[in-house]
C-alpha cells in the first residue's frame, strides 16, 4: 500500500491511534471487571440474606413444633393423673390390665415427647447462635460492599473521564488520517488478535510477535516509502524516529 512520502508520519499516527484504542479497551475492561466484582459482592450478600431468612423460618417452625409437643405432653400428663384417680375404682383383672397397658403407653409417650422437646430446644439454640453470627457477618459484609460500591463508582467516573479525553484525542487524530487507511486500520483491528495492527521494531525484532526481522525488511522499512508488513504476524512495521546520534 503506497501512502506517499509521509509514510513515517502516517505510521506514527497509526501507532498513536492504536495506543489510544488499546488504552480505551483496557479502561473499559477495568470498568467491566469492577462492575463484575460489585455484582459478585451483591450476589454473595443476597445469598447470605436468603440463608438467614430460611434459618429464621426454620427457628419459627421449630417453635411451632415444640409448642405442639408441649401441648401433647400436657394432654398425656393430664390423662395419667386422671387415670390415677380412677385406679381405685377398678375391680376386674381385665380392667386393671387395660389400665396398666394404657398407663405404660402414656408414660412412654411422655418420655418420648420430653426427649423430642429437649432435642428441638437444642436445635433451636444452635440455630439461633448461628443466625446471630450470620447477622453480624452480614452487617460487616454489607458495609464492605457499600464501601466498595462508593470507591468503584468514583474509580469508574475517573475512568469514564479518561475515556472521554482519549475519544477527543482520537477524533482529532482520525481527522488527519486518509479515510481508506482509517477503514483498513479499523478492519484489521477487528481481525488481528489483541486488536494490534501496527508493530514497533525494537532491536531488529517485531514487538508483537518477537521474531527477528530479516535485514532486507529492515532496509525496506528504513526507506519509508511504503507500509511494510511483518513476515510472521502481518502487522505494519513501524520504526520510531531515533534521537540524533543513534
Ligand atoms: Zn511480527
Coordinates of C-alpha atoms and ligand atoms in Angstrom, one line a residue:
X1 CA 0.0 0.0 0.0
X2 CA 1.5 3.3 -1.1
X3 CA 0.8 6.2 1.2
X4 CA 3.3 8.6 -0.3
X5 CA 6.4 10.2 1.1
X6 CA 4.9 10.8 4.6
X7 CA 4.7 7.1 5.4
X8 CA 6.7 7.6 8.6
X9 CA 4.4 10.3 9.8
X10 CA 1.3 8.3 8.9
X11 CA 2.6 5.2 10.8
X12 CA 3.4 7.4 13.8
X13 CA -0.3 8.5 13.7
X14 CA -1.5 4.9 13.3
X15 CA 0.7 3.8 16.2
X16 CA -0.6 6.7 18.4
X17 CA -4.2 5.7 17.4
X18 CA -3.5 2.1 18.3
X19 CA -2.1 3.1 21.6
X20 CA -5.3 5.2 22.3
X21 CA -7.6 2.3 21.2
X22 CA -5.7 -0.2 23.4
X23 CA -5.8 2.1 26.3
X24 CA -9.6 2.7 25.9
X25 CA -10.1 -1.1 25.6
X26 CA -8.1 -1.6 28.8
X27 CA -10.0 1.0 30.7
X28 CA -13.3 -0.5 29.5
X29 CA -12.1 -3.9 30.8
X30 CA -11.3 -2.3 34.1
X31 CA -14.8 -0.8 34.3
X32 CA -16.4 -4.2 33.4
X33 CA -14.2 -6.0 36.0
X34 CA -15.1 -3.6 38.7
X35 CA -18.9 -4.0 37.8
X36 CA -18.5 -7.7 37.9
X37 CA -16.8 -7.6 41.3
X38 CA -19.6 -5.5 42.6
X39 CA -22.2 -7.9 41.2
X40 CA -20.4 -10.8 42.9
X41 CA -20.4 -9.0 46.2
X42 CA -24.1 -8.1 45.9
X43 CA -24.9 -11.7 45.0
X44 CA -22.9 -13.1 47.9
X45 CA -24.8 -10.7 50.2
X46 CA -28.1 -11.7 48.7
X47 CA -27.3 -15.4 49.3
X48 CA -26.4 -14.7 52.9
X49 CA -29.7 -12.8 53.3
X50 CA -31.6 -15.8 51.9
X51 CA -29.7 -18.2 54.2
X52 CA -30.7 -16.0 57.2
X53 CA -34.3 -15.9 56.0
X54 CA -34.5 -19.7 55.8
X55 CA -32.8 -20.0 59.2
X56 CA -35.4 -17.6 60.7
X57 CA -38.2 -19.7 59.2
X58 CA -36.7 -22.9 60.5
X59 CA -36.5 -21.4 64.0
X60 CA -40.2 -20.4 63.8
X61 CA -41.1 -23.9 62.5
X62 CA -39.2 -25.5 65.4
X63 CA -41.0 -23.2 67.8
X64 CA -44.4 -24.4 66.5
X65 CA -43.2 -28.0 66.6
X66 CA -42.1 -27.5 70.2
X67 CA -45.5 -25.9 71.2
X68 CA -47.4 -28.8 69.6
X69 CA -45.3 -31.4 71.5
X70 CA -45.7 -29.5 74.8
X71 CA -49.4 -29.5 74.2
X72 CA -49.4 -33.2 73.6
X73 CA -47.2 -33.7 76.6
X74 CA -49.7 -31.8 78.8
X75 CA -52.6 -33.9 77.4
X76 CA -50.7 -37.2 78.3
X77 CA -49.8 -35.9 81.7
X78 CA -53.4 -34.9 82.3
X79 CA -54.7 -38.4 81.2
X80 CA -52.2 -40.0 83.5
X81 CA -53.3 -38.0 86.5
X82 CA -57.0 -38.6 85.7
X83 CA -56.4 -42.3 85.3
X84 CA -54.6 -42.5 88.7
X85 CA -57.8 -41.1 90.3
X86 CA -59.9 -43.8 88.7
X87 CA -57.4 -46.5 89.6
X88 CA -59.0 -47.3 93.0
X89 CA -62.4 -48.0 91.4
X90 CA -61.1 -50.8 89.2
X91 CA -62.1 -54.3 90.2
X92 CA -61.9 -56.7 87.3
X93 CA -58.5 -58.0 86.2
X94 CA -59.3 -57.2 82.6
X95 CA -59.9 -53.6 83.6
X96 CA -56.7 -53.5 85.6
X97 CA -54.7 -54.9 82.7
X98 CA -56.2 -52.4 80.3
X99 CA -55.4 -49.6 82.8
X100 CA -51.8 -50.8 83.1
X101 CA -51.4 -51.0 79.4
X102 CA -52.8 -47.5 78.9
X103 CA -50.5 -46.1 81.7
X104 CA -47.5 -47.8 80.1
X105 CA -48.3 -46.3 76.8
X106 CA -48.9 -42.8 78.2
X107 CA -45.6 -42.9 80.2
X108 CA -43.7 -43.9 77.1
X109 CA -45.4 -41.1 75.2
X110 CA -44.4 -38.6 78.0
X111 CA -40.8 -39.9 77.8
X112 CA -40.7 -39.7 74.0
X113 CA -42.2 -36.2 74.0
X114 CA -39.8 -34.9 76.7
X115 CA -36.9 -36.2 74.7
X116 CA -38.2 -34.7 71.5
X117 CA -38.8 -31.3 73.2
X118 CA -35.2 -31.3 74.5
X119 CA -33.9 -32.2 71.0
X120 CA -35.9 -29.4 69.5
X121 CA -34.7 -26.9 72.1
X122 CA -31.1 -27.8 71.4
X123 CA -31.5 -27.4 67.7
X124 CA -33.3 -24.1 68.3
X125 CA -30.4 -22.8 70.4
X126 CA -27.7 -23.9 67.9
X127 CA -29.7 -22.3 65.0
X128 CA -30.2 -19.1 66.9
X129 CA -26.5 -18.9 67.7
X130 CA -25.6 -19.5 64.0
X131 CA -28.1 -16.9 62.9
X132 CA -26.7 -14.3 65.3
X133 CA -23.2 -14.9 63.9
X134 CA -24.5 -14.7 60.4
X135 CA -26.3 -11.4 61.1
X136 CA -23.0 -9.9 62.4
X137 CA -21.3 -11.2 59.3
X138 CA -24.0 -9.7 57.1
X139 CA -23.6 -6.3 58.7
X140 CA -19.9 -6.4 58.2
X141 CA -20.1 -7.5 54.6
X142 CA -22.8 -5.0 53.7
X143 CA -20.6 -2.2 55.0
X144 CA -17.7 -3.6 53.0
X145 CA -19.9 -3.8 49.9
X146 CA -21.2 -0.3 50.3
X147 CA -17.6 1.0 50.7
X148 CA -16.6 -1.0 47.5
X149 CA -19.6 0.4 45.6
X150 CA -18.7 4.0 46.5
X151 CA -15.0 3.5 45.7
X152 CA -15.7 1.8 42.4
X153 CA -18.2 4.4 41.4
X154 CA -15.5 7.0 41.9
X155 CA -12.9 5.0 40.0
X156 CA -15.3 4.4 37.2
X157 CA -16.2 8.0 36.9
X158 CA -12.4 8.7 36.7
X159 CA -12.1 6.0 34.0
X160 CA -15.1 7.4 32.1
X161 CA -13.4 10.8 32.2
X162 CA -10.1 9.3 30.8
X163 CA -12.1 7.6 28.1
X164 CA -13.7 10.9 27.1
X165 CA -10.3 12.5 26.9
X166 CA -9.0 9.7 24.8
X167 CA -12.1 9.9 22.5
X168 CA -11.4 13.6 21.9
X169 CA -7.8 12.8 21.1
X170 CA -8.8 10.0 18.8
X171 CA -11.3 12.2 17.0
X172 CA -8.6 14.8 16.4
X173 CA -6.2 12.1 15.2
X174 CA -8.5 10.4 12.8
X175 CA -9.2 13.7 11.1
X176 CA -5.6 13.6 9.9
X177 CA -6.0 10.1 8.5
X178 CA -6.7 9.3 4.9
X179 CA -10.1 7.7 5.1
X180 CA -9.2 4.4 3.3
X181 CA -6.3 3.9 5.7
X182 CA -8.5 4.5 8.7
X183 CA -11.0 2.0 7.4
X184 CA -8.3 -0.5 6.8
X185 CA -6.9 0.0 10.3
X186 CA -10.4 -0.5 11.8
X187 CA -10.9 -3.7 9.8
X188 CA -7.5 -5.1 10.7
X189 CA -8.0 -4.1 14.3
X190 CA -11.1 -6.4 14.5
X191 CA -9.4 -9.3 12.7
X192 CA -6.0 -9.2 14.4
X193 CA -5.5 -10.9 17.7
X194 CA -5.3 -8.3 20.6
X195 CA -6.5 -5.7 18.1
X196 CA -2.9 -4.9 17.2
X197 CA -2.5 -3.6 13.6
X198 CA 0.9 -1.9 13.9
X199 CA 4.1 -3.2 15.5
X200 CA 7.1 -1.3 16.6
X201 CA 10.5 -2.5 15.7
X202 CA 12.9 -2.8 18.6
X203 CA 16.4 -4.1 18.2
X204 CA 15.6 -5.6 14.9
X205 CA 12.6 -7.6 16.2
X206 CA 8.9 -7.2 15.7
X207 CA 7.4 -6.1 19.1
X208 CA 4.1 -8.0 18.5
X209 CA 5.4 -11.5 17.5
X210 CA 9.0 -11.1 18.9
X211 CA 10.5 -12.5 15.7
X212 CA 13.8 -11.2 14.3
X213 CA 13.2 -9.4 11.1
X214 CA 15.5 -10.1 8.1
X215 CA 17.9 -7.2 7.1
X216 CA 16.0 -6.8 3.8
X217 CA 12.8 -6.0 5.7
X218 CA 14.6 -3.5 7.9
X219 CA 16.1 -1.8 4.9
X220 CA 12.7 -1.5 3.3
X221 CA 11.2 -0.1 6.4
X222 CA 14.0 2.4 6.7
X223 CA 13.3 3.6 3.1
X224 CA 10.0 4.9 4.4
X225 CA 8.3 4.7 1.1
X226 CA 5.5 2.2 1.8
X227 CA 3.9 0.2 4.6
X228 CA 5.9 -3.0 5.1
X229 CA 4.1 -5.8 7.0
X230 CA 5.9 -8.2 9.3
X231 CA 6.6 -11.5 7.5
X232 CA 5.5 -13.5 10.5
X233 CA 2.5 -11.7 12.0
X234 CA 1.5 -9.3 9.2
X235 CA 1.4 -6.3 11.4
X236 CA 2.5 -3.0 9.8
X237 CA 6.1 -2.4 10.8
X238 CA 6.9 1.0 12.4
X239 CA 10.3 2.3 13.3
X240 CA 10.3 5.1 15.7
X241 CA 12.4 8.2 14.9
X242 CA 15.6 7.7 16.8
X243 CA 17.2 10.6 18.6
X244 CA 20.1 12.1 16.7
X245 CA 23.4 10.4 17.2
X246 CA 22.0 6.9 17.3
Ligands
LIG1 ZN1 5.5 -9.6 13.7

